[in-house]
PDB file of C-alpha atoms and ligand atoms in Angstrom:
ATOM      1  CA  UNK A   1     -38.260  71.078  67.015  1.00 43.00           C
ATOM      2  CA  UNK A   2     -34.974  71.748  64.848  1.00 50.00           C
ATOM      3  CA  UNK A   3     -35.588  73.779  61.459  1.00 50.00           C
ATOM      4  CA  UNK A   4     -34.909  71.515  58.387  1.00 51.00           C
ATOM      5  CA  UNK A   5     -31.199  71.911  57.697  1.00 53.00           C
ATOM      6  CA  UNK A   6     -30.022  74.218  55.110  1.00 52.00           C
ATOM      7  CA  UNK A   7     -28.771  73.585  51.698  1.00 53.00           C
ATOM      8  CA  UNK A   8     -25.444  74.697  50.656  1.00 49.00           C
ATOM      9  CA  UNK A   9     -26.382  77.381  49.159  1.00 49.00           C
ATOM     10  CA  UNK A  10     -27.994  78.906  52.176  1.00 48.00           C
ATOM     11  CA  UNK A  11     -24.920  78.694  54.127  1.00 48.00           C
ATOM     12  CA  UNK A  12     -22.576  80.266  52.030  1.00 51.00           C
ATOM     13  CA  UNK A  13     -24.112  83.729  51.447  1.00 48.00           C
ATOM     14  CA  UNK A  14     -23.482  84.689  47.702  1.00 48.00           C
ATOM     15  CA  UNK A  15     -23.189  88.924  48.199  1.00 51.00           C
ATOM     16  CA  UNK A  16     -26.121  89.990  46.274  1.00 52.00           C
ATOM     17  CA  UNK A  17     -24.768  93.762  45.222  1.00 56.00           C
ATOM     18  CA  UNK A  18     -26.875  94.803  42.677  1.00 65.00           C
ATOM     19  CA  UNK A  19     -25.368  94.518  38.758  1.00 70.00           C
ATOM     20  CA  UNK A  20     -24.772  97.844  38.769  1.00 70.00           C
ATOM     21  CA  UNK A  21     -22.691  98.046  41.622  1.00 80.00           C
ATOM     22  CA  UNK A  22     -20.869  94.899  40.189  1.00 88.00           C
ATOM     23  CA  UNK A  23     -19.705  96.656  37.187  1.00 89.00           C
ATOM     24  CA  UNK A  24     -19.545 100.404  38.724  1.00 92.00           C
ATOM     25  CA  UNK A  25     -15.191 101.336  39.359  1.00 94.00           C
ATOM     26  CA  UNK A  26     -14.561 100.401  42.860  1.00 97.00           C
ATOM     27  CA  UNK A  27     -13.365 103.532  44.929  1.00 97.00           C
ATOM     28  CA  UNK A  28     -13.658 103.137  48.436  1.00 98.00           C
ATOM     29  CA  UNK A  29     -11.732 100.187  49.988  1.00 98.00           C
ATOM     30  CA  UNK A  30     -11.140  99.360  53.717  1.00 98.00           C
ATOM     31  CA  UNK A  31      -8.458  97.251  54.813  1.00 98.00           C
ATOM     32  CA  UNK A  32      -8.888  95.343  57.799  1.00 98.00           C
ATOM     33  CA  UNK A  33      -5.015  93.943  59.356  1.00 98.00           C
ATOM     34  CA  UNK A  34      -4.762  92.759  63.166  1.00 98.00           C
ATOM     35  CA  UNK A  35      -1.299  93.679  64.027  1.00 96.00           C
ATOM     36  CA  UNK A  36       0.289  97.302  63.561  1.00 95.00           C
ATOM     37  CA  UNK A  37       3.543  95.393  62.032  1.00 93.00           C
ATOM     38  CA  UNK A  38       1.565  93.940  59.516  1.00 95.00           C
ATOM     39  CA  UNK A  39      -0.454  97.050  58.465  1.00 96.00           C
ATOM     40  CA  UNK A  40       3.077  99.824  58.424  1.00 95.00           C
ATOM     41  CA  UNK A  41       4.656  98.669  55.066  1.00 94.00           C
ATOM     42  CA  UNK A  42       1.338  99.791  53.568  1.00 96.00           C
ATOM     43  CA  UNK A  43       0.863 102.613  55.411  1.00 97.00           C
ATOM     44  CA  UNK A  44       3.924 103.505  53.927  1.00 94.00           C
ATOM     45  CA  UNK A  45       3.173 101.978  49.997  1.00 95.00           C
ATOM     46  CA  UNK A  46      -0.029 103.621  50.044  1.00 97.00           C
ATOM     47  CA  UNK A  47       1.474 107.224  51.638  1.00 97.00           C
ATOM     48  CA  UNK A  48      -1.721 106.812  54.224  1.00 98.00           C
ATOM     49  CA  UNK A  49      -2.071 109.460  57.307  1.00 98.00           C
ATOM     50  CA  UNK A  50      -3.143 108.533  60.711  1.00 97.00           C
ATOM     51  CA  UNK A  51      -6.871 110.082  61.398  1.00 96.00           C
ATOM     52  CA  UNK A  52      -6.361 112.950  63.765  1.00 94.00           C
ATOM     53  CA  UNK A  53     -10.160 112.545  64.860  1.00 93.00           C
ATOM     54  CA  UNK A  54     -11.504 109.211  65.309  1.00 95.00           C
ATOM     55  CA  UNK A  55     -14.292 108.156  63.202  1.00 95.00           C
ATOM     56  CA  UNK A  56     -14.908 105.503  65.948  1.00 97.00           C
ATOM     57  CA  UNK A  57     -16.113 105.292  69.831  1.00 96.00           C
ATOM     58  CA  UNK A  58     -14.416 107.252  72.276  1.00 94.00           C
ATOM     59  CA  UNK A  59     -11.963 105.118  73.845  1.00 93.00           C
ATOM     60  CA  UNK A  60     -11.814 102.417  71.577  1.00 97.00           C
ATOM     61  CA  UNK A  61      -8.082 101.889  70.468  1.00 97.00           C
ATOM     62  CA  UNK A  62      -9.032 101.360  66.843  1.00 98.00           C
ATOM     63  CA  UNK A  63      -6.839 103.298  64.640  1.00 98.00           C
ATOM     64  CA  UNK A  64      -7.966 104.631  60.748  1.00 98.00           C
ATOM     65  CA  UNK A  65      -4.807 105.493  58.493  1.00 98.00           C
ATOM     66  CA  UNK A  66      -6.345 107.012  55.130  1.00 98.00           C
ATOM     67  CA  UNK A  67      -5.872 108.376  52.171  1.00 98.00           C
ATOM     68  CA  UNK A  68      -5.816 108.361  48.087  1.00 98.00           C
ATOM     69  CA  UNK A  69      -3.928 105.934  46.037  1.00 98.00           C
ATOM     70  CA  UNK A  70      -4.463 105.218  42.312  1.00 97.00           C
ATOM     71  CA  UNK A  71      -7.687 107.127  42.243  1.00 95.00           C
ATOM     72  CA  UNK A  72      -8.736 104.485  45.381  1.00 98.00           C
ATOM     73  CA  UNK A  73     -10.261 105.785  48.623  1.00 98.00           C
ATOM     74  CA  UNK A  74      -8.204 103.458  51.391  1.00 98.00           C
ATOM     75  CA  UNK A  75      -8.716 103.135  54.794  1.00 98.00           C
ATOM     76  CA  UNK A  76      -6.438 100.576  56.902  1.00 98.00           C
ATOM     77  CA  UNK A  77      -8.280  99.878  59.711  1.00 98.00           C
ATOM     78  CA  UNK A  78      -5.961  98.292  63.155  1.00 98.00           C
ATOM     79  CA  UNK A  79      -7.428  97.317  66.323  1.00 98.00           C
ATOM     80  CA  UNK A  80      -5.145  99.078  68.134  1.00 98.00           C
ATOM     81  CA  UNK A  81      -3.278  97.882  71.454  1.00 98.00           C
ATOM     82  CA  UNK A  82      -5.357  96.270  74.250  1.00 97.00           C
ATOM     83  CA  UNK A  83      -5.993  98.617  76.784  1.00 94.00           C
ATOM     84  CA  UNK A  84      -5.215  96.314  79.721  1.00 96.00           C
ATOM     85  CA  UNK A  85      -2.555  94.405  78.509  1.00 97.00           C
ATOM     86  CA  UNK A  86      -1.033  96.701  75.639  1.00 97.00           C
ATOM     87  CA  UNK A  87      -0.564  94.157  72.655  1.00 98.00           C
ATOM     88  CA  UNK A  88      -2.033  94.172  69.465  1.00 98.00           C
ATOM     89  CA  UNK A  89      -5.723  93.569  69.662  1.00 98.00           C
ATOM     90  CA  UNK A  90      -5.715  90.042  67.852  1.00 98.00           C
ATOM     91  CA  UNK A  91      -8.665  87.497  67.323  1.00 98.00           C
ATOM     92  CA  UNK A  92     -11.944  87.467  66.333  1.00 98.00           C
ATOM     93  CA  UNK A  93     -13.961  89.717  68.670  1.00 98.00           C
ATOM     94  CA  UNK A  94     -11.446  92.587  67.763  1.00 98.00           C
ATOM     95  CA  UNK A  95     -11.901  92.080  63.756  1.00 98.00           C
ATOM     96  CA  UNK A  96     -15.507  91.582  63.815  1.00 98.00           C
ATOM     97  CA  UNK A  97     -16.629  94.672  65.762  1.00 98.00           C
ATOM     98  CA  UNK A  98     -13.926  96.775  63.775  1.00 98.00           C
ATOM     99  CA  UNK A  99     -15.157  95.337  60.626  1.00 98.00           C
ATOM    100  CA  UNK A 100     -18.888  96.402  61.595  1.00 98.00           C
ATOM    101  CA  UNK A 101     -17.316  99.977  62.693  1.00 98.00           C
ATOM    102  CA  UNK A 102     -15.571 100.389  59.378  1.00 98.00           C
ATOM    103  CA  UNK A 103     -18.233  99.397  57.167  1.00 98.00           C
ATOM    104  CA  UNK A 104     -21.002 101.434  58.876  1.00 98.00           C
ATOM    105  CA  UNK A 105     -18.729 104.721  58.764  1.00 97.00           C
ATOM    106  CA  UNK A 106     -17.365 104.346  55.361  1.00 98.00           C
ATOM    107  CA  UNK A 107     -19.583 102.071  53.310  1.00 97.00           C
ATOM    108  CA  UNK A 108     -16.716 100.902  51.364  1.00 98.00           C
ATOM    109  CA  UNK A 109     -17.070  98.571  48.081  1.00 98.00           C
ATOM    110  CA  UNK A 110     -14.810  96.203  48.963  1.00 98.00           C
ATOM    111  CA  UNK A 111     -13.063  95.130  52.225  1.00 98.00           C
ATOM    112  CA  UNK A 112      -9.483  93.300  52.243  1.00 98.00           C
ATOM    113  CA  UNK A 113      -8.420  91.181  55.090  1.00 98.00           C
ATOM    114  CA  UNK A 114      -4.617  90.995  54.923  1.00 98.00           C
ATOM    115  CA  UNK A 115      -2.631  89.295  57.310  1.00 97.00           C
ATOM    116  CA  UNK A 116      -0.029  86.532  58.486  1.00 97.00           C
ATOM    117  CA  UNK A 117      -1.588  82.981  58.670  1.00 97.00           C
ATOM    118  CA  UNK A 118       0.414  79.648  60.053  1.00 96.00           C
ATOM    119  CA  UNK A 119       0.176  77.490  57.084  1.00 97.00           C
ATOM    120  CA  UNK A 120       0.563  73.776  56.541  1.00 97.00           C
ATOM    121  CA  UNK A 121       3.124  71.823  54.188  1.00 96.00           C
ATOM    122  CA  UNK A 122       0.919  69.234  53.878  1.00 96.00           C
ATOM    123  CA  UNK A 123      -0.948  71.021  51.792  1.00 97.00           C
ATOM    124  CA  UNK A 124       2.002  72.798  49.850  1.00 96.00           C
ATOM    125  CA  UNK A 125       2.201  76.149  52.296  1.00 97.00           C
ATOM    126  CA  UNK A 126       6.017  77.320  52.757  1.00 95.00           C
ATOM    127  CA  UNK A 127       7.038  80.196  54.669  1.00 95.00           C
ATOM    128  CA  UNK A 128       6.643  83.654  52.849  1.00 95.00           C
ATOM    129  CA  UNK A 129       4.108  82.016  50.721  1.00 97.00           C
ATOM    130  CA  UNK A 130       1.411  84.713  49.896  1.00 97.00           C
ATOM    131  CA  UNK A 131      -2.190  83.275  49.844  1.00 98.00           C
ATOM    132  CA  UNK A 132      -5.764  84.840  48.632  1.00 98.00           C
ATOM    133  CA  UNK A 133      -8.546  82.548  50.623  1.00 98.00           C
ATOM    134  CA  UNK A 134     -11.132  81.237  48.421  1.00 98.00           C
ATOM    135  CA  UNK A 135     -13.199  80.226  51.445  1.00 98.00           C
ATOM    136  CA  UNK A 136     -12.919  81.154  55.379  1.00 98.00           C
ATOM    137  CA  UNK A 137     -14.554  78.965  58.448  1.00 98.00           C
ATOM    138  CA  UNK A 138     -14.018  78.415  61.987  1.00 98.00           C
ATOM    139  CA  UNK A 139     -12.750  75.346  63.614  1.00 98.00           C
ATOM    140  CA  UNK A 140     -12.923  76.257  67.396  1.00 97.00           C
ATOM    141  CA  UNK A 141     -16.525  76.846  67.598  1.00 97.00           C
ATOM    142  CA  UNK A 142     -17.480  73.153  68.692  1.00 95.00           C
ATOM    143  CA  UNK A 143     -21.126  72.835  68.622  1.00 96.00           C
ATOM    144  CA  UNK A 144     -21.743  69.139  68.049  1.00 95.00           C
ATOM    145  CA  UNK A 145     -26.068  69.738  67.716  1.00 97.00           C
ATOM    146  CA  UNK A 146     -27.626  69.320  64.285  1.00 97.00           C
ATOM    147  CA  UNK A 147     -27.350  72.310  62.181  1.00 98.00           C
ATOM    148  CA  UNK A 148     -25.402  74.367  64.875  1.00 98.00           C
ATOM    149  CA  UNK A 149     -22.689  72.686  64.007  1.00 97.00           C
ATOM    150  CA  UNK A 150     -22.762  74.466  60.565  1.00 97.00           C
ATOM    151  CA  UNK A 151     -23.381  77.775  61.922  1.00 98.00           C
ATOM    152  CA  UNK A 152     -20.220  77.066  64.124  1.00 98.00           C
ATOM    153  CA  UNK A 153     -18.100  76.082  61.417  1.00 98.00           C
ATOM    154  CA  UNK A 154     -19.689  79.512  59.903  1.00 98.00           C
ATOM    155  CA  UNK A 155     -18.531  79.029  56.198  1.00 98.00           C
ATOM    156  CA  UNK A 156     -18.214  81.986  53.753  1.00 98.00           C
ATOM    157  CA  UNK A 157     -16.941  82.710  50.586  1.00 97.00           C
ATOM    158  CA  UNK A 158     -14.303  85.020  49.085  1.00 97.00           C
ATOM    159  CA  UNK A 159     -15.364  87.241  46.510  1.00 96.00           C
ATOM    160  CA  UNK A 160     -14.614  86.143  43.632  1.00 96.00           C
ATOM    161  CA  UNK A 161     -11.478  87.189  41.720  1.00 97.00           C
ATOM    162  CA  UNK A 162     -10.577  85.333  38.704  1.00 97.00           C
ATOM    163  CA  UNK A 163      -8.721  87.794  36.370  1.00 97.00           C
ATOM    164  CA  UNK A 164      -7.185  89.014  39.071  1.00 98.00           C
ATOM    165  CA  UNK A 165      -5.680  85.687  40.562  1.00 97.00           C
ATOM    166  CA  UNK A 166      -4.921  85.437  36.408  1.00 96.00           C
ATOM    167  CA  UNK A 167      -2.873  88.240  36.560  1.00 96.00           C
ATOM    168  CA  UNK A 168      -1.077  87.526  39.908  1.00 97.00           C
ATOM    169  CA  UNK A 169       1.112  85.087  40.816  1.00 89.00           C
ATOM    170  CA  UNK A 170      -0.590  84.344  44.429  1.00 96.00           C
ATOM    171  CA  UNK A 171      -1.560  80.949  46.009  1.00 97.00           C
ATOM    172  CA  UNK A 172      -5.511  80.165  46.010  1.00 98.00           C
ATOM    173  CA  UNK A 173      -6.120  78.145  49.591  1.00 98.00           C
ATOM    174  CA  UNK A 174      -8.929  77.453  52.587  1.00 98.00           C
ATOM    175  CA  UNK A 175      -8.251  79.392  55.077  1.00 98.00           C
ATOM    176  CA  UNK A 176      -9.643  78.420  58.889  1.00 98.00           C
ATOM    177  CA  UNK A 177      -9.964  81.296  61.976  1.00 98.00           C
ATOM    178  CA  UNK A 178      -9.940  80.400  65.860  1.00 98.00           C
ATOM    179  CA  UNK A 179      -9.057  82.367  68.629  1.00 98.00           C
ATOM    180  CA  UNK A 180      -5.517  80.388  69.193  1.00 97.00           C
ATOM    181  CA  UNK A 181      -2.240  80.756  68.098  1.00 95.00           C
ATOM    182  CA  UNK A 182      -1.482  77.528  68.968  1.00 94.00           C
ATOM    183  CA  UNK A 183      -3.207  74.020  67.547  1.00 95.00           C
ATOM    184  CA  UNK A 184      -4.433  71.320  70.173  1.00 96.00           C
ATOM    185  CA  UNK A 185      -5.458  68.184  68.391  1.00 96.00           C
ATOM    186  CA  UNK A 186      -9.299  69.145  68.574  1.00 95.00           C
ATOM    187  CA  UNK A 187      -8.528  72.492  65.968  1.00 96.00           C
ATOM    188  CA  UNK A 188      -6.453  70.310  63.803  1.00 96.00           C
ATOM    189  CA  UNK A 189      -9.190  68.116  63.610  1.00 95.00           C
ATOM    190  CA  UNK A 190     -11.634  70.826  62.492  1.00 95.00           C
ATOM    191  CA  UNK A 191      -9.079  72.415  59.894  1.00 96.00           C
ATOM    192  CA  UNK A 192      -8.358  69.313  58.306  1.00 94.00           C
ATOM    193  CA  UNK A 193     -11.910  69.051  58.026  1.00 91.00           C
ATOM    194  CA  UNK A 194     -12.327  72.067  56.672  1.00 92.00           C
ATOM    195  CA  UNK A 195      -9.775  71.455  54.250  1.00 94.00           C
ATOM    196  CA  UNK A 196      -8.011  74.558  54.967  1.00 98.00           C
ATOM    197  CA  UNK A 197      -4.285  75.132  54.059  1.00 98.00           C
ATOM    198  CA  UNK A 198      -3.555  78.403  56.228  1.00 98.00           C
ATOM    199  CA  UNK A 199      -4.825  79.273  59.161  1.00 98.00           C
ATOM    200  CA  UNK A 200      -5.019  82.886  61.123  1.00 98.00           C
ATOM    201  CA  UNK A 201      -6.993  84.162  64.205  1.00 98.00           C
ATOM    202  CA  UNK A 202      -9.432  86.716  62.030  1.00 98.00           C
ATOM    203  CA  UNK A 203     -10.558  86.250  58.510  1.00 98.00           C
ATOM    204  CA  UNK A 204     -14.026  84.000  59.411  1.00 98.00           C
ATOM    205  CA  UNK A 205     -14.655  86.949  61.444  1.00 98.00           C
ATOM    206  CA  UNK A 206     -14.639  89.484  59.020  1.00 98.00           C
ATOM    207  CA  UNK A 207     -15.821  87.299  56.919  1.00 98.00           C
ATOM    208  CA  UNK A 208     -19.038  86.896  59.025  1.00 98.00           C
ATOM    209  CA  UNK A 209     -19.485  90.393  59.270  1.00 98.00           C
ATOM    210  CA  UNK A 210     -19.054  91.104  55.455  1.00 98.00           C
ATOM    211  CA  UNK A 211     -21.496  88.895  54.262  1.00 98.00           C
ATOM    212  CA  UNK A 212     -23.889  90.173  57.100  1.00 98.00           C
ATOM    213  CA  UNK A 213     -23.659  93.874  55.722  1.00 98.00           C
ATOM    214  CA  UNK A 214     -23.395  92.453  52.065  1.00 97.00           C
ATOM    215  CA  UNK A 215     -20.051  94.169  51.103  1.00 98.00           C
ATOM    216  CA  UNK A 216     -17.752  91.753  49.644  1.00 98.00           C
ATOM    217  CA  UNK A 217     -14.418  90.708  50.684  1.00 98.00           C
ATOM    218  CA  UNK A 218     -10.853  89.602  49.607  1.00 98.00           C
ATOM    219  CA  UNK A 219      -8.689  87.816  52.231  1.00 98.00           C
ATOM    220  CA  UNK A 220      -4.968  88.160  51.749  1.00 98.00           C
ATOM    221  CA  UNK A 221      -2.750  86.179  54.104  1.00 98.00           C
ATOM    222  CA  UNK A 222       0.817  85.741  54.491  1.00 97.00           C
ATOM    223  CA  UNK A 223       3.044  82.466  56.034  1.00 96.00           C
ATOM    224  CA  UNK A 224       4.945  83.257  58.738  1.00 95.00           C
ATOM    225  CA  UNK A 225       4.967  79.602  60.566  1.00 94.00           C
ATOM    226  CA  UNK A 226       4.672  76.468  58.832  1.00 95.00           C
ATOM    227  CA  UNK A 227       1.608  74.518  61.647  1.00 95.00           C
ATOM    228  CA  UNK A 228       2.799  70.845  61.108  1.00 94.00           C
ATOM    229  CA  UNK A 229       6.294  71.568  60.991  1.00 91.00           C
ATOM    230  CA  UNK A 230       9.039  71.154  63.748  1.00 90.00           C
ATOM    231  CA  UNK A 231       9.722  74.676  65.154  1.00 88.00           C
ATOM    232  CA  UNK A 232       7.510  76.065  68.001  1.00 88.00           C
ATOM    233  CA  UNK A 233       4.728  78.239  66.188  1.00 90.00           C
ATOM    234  CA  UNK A 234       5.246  81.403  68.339  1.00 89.00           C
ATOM    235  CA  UNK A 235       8.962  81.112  68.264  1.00 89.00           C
ATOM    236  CA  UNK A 236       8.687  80.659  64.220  1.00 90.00           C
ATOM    237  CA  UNK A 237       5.856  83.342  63.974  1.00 90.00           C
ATOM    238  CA  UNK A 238       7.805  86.097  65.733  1.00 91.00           C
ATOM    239  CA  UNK A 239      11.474  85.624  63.333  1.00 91.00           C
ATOM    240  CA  UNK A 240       9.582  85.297  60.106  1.00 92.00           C
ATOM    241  CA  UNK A 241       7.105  88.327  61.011  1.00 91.00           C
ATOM    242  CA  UNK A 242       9.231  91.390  59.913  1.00 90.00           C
ATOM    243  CA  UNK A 243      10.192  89.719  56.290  1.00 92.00           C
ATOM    244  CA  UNK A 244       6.685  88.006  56.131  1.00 95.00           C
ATOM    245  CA  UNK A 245       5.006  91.562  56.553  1.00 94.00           C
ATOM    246  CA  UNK A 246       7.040  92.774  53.750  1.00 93.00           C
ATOM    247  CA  UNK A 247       5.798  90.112  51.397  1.00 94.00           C
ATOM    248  CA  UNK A 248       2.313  90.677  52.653  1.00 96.00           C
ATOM    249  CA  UNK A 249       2.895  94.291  51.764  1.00 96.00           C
ATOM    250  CA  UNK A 250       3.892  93.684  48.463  1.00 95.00           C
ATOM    251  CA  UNK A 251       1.019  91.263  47.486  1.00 97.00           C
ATOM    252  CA  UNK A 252      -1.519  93.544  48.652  1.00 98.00           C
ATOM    253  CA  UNK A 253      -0.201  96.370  47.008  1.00 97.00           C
ATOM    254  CA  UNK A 254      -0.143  94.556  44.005  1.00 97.00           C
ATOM    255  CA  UNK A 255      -4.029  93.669  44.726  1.00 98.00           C
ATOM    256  CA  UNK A 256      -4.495  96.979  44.792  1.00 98.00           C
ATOM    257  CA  UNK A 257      -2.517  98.049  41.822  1.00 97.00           C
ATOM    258  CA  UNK A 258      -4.717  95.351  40.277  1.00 98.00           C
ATOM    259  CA  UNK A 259      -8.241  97.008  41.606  1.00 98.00           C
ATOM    260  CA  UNK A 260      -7.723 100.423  40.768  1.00 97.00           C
ATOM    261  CA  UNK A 261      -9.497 101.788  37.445  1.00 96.00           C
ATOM    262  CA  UNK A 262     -11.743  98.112  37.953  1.00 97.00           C
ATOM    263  CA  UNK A 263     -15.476  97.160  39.167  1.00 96.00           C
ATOM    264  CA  UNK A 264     -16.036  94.430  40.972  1.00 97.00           C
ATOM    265  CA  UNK A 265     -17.861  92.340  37.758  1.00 96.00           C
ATOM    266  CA  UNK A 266     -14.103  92.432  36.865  1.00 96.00           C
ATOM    267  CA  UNK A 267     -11.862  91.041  38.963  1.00 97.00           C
TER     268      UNK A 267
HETATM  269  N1  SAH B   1       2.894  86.228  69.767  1.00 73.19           N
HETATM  270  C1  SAH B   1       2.449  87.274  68.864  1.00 73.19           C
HETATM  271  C2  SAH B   1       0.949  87.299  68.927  1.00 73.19           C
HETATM  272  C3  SAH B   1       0.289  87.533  67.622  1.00 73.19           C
HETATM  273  S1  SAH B   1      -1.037  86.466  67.361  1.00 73.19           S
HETATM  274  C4  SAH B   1       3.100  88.572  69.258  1.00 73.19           C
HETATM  275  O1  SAH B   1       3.945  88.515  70.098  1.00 73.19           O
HETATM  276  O2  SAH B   1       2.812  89.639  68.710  1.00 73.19           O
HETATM  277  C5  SAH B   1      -0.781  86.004  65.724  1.00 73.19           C
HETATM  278  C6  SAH B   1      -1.340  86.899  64.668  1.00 73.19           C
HETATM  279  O3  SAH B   1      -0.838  86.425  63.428  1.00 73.19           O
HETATM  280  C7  SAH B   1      -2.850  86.867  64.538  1.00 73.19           C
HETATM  281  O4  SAH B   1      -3.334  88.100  64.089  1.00 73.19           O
HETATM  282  C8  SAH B   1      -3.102  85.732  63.520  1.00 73.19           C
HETATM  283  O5  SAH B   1      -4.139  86.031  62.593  1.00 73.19           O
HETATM  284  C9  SAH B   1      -1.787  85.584  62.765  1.00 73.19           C
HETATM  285  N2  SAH B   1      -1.177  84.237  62.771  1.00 73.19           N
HETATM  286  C10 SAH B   1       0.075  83.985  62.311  1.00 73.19           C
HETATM  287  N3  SAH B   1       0.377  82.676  62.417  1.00 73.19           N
HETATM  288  C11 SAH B   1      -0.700  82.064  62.962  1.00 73.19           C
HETATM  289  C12 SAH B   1      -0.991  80.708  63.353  1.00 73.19           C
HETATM  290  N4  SAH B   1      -0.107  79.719  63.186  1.00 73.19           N
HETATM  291  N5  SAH B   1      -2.182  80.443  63.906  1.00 73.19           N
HETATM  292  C13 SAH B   1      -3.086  81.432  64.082  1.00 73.19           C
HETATM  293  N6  SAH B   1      -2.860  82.722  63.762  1.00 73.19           N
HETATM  294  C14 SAH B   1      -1.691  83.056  63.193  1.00 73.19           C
END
């Protein structure tokens, strides 16, 4: 027998810190970014040092750069290369158990996804466009069975940030997470439905793993290939990615700028 299916309300997690930690300054912040060309302008804006000792596994290839900024405790937490294959350790298995890893060795107050993101015109996205996701989902978990289906599409909310999207001058968009760089018509399908305007291969993933452990999370993401446009995504993706990075560098900095000397009650 199938359980009764779930309001709203019980899908999307609200975090449930405790009013005190709402309105407590936030000083410990992880960053969770995918690709080590993404994460090095902020290594560099936030003066961060490569751990010498690994806080994590033996042999895992995750790499911590840390240190103080603006009275802020950050971490920048990358996958690291593949092993096997060498490359960047994108997608959602990668960000999810590097998410858990971060958050159980540094109990930070907030984590930040930043990252690039293909992003669709249809819904107003342009190249170099910075976006802060309001919501994250999946669209390739396919699991057409009452109820499952939800849990596939495995909603969750951003935490939420009004001042500082106030005080910003960022985009406010859906974004949607598979494990594909590509789009076959199936994912497009699922996006649209999910009303998402940029999509990435990561931020449902951390955002699953956030709301498991409670902390909350901001998602920062960067346009480096417009989806429904006419250039090849990977093609686009790889000449926009060293001037996208730097704009993703600059808008997280700026979040950051924004945080310090703030609570969480707020932002
Ligand atoms: N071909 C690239 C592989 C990187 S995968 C390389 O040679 O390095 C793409 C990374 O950028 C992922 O971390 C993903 O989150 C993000 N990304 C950028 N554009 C994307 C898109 N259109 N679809 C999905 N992910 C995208």
């Amino acid at each position: 027998m199938s359980p009764p299916p779930p309001n709203e309300d019980d899908v999307i997690n609200h975090h449930d810190s405790s009013s005190v930690d709402q309105k407590r300054p936030i000083s410990t912040i992880v960053i969770i970014i995918a690709m080590q060309t993404e994460a090095l302008p902020l290594v560099d804006s936030f003066q961060l040092t490569e751990d010498v000792n690994s806080l994590f596994p033996k042999g895992t290839p995750w790499v911590r750069y840390h240190g103080t900024y603006k009275g802020l405790n950050i971490s920048i937490i990358w996958p690291g290369k593949d092993a096997v294959t060498g490359v960047d350790s994108v997608g959602t298995v990668s960000a999810s158990l590097v998410t858990y890893a971060a958050i159980q060795a540094l109990q930070p107050d907030l984590v930040i996804n930043a990252g690039t993101a293909g992003g669709f015109k249809a819904k107003g996205a342009c190249t170099g466009d910075v976006y802060i996701a309001s919501e994250v989902a999946f669209h390739d978990r396919r699991i057409p069975i009452p109820v499952f289906d939800l849990y596939g599409v495995g909603l969750r909310r951003g935490c939420s940030t009004p001042n500082l999207l106030k005080e910003l001058d960022l985009k406010v968009g859906k974004l949607s997470t598979g494990d594909s760089l590509d789009m076959i018509p199936h994912d497009e399908a699922s996006i649209l439905a999910n009303d998402a305007v940029v999509k990435d291969m990561e931020g449902a993933a951390v955002g699953y793993v956030t709301d498991l452990l409670k902390v909350p999370a901001i998602f920062v993401k960067a346009v480096t290939d417009i989806v429904d446009g006419d250039k090849p995504t990977s093609e686009e993706f790889l000449n926009n990615l060293s001037a996208v990075t730097v704009a993703l560098g600059k808008a997280v900095t700026q979040v950051v700028d924004y945080i310090s000397g703030k609570s969480l009650a707020e932002l």
